[in-house]
XYZ file of C-alpha atoms in Angstrom:
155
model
C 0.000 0.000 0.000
C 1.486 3.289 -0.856
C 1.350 6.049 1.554
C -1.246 8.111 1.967
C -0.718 11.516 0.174
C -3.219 13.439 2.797
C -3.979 12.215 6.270
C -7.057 14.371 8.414
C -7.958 14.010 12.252
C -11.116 13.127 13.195
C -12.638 14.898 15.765
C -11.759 19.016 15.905
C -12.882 20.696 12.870
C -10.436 20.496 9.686
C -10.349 23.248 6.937
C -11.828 22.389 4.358
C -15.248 22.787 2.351
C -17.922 19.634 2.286
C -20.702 19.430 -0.122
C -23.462 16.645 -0.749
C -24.061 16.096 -4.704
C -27.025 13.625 -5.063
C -25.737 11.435 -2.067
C -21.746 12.076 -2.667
C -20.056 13.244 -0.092
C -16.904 15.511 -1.073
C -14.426 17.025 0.739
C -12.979 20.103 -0.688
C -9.404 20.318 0.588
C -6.726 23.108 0.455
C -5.103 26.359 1.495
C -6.989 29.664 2.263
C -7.534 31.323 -0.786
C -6.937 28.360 -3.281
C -10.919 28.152 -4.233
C -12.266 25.436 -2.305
C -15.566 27.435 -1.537
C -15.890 28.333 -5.146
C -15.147 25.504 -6.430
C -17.728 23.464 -4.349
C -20.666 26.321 -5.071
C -19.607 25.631 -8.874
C -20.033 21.833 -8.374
C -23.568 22.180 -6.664
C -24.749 24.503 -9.677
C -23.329 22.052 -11.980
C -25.640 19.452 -10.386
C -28.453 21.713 -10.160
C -28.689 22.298 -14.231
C -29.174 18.116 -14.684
C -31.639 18.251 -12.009
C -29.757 16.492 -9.420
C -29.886 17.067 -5.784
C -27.102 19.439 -4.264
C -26.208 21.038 -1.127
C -23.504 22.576 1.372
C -22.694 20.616 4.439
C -19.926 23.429 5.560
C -17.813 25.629 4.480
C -14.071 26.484 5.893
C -14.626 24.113 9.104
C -15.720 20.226 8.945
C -16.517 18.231 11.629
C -15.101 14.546 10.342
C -16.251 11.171 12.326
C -15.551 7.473 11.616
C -18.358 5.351 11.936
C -19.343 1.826 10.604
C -16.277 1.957 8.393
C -17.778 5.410 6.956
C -16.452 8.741 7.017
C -19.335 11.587 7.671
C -18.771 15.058 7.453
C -20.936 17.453 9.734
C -21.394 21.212 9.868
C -20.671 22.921 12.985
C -23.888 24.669 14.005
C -22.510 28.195 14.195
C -21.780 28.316 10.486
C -25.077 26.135 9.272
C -25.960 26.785 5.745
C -23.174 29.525 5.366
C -20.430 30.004 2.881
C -17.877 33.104 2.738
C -17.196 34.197 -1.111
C -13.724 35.829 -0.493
C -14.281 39.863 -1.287
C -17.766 39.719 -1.403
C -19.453 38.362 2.160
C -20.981 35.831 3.502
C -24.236 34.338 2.025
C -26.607 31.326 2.744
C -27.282 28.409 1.130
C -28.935 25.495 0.632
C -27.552 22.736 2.888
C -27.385 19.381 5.062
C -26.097 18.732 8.256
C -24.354 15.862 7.902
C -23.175 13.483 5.088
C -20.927 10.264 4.190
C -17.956 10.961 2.426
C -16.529 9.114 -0.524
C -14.097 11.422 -1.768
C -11.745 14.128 -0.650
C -10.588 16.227 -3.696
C -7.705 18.564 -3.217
C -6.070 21.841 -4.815
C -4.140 20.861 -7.834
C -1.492 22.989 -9.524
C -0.592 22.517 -12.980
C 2.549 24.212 -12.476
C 6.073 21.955 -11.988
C 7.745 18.438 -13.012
C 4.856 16.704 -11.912
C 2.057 17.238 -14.257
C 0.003 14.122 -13.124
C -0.476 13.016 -9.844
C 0.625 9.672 -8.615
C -2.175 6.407 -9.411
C -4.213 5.587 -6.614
C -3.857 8.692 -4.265
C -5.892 8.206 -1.234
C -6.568 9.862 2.074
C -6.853 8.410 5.336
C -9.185 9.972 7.670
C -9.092 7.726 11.339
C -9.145 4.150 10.216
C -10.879 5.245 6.906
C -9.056 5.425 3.283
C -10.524 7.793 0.794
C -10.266 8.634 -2.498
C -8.241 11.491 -3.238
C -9.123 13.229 -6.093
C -6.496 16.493 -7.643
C -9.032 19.580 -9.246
C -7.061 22.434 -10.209
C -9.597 24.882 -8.739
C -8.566 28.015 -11.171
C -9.288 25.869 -13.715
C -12.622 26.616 -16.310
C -13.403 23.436 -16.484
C -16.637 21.909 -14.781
C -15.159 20.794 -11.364
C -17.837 18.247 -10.965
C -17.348 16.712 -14.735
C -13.957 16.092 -13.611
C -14.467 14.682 -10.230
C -17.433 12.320 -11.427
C -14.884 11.241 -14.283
C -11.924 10.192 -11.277
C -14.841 8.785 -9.303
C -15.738 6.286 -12.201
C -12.187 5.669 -13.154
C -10.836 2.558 -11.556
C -7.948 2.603 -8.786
């Protein structure tokens, strides 16, 4: 097994971004100011257009638990259905408390040596390996075209 290239705590929020498209959960991972909040409203408007159901679970802090052999993502109650769009404010939206993960996607740069990231990237979260899923976040591409495409790809 290669190493994981992201490991998160369970427990005290992480920072990150979490989303629900139809019943995917995704974890939006990455440094302030690289677009994870963006990049996850873009993905639930994406969804929105085919009809498909799509919602914040919270944005900048994540609770993350391990249970069953799931990980679930839950939105600390003092930031509930709110999402900060850097330079502009804070606005509400529409969103879940909770949800099962299946895939944390992190900020990609297409900058460097290393064009492509290494096969089978994962993250482990407690006792829990995830898929780990590179989105260059400045990119104009349809985040969500590209993150349904690694999630049907095989390992």
């Amino acid at each position: 097994m290669n190493d994981p290239a992201l490991t998160l705590a369970e427990g005290a929020p992480v920072h990150a971004t979490a989303v629900v498209i139809g019943e995917r959960g995704l974890l939006l991972t990455g440094a302030s100011g690289s677009g994870k909040t963006t990049t996850a409203l873009r993905c639930m408007s994406s969804a929105r257009t085919t009809g498909t159901h799509a919602a914040l679970i919270a944005d900048d802090g994540v609770n993350l638990a391990v249970s069953g052999g799931r990980v679930i993502a839950r939105c600390p109650q003092p930031i509930a259905g709110r999402a900060e769009i850097r330079g502009t404010g804070i606005f509400s939206f529409a969103w879940r408390q909770s949800a099962v993960l299946e895939a944390v996607v992190m900020a990609a740069s297409p900058e460097g040596a290393g064009r492509l990231p290494p096969d089978d990237e994962f993250c482990m979260i407690g006792t829990c390996r995830l898929k780990l899923i590179r989105v260059d976040y400045r990119s104009p591409v349809d985040p969500l075209q590209v993150i349904l495409s690694a999630l049907a790809a095989k390992p």
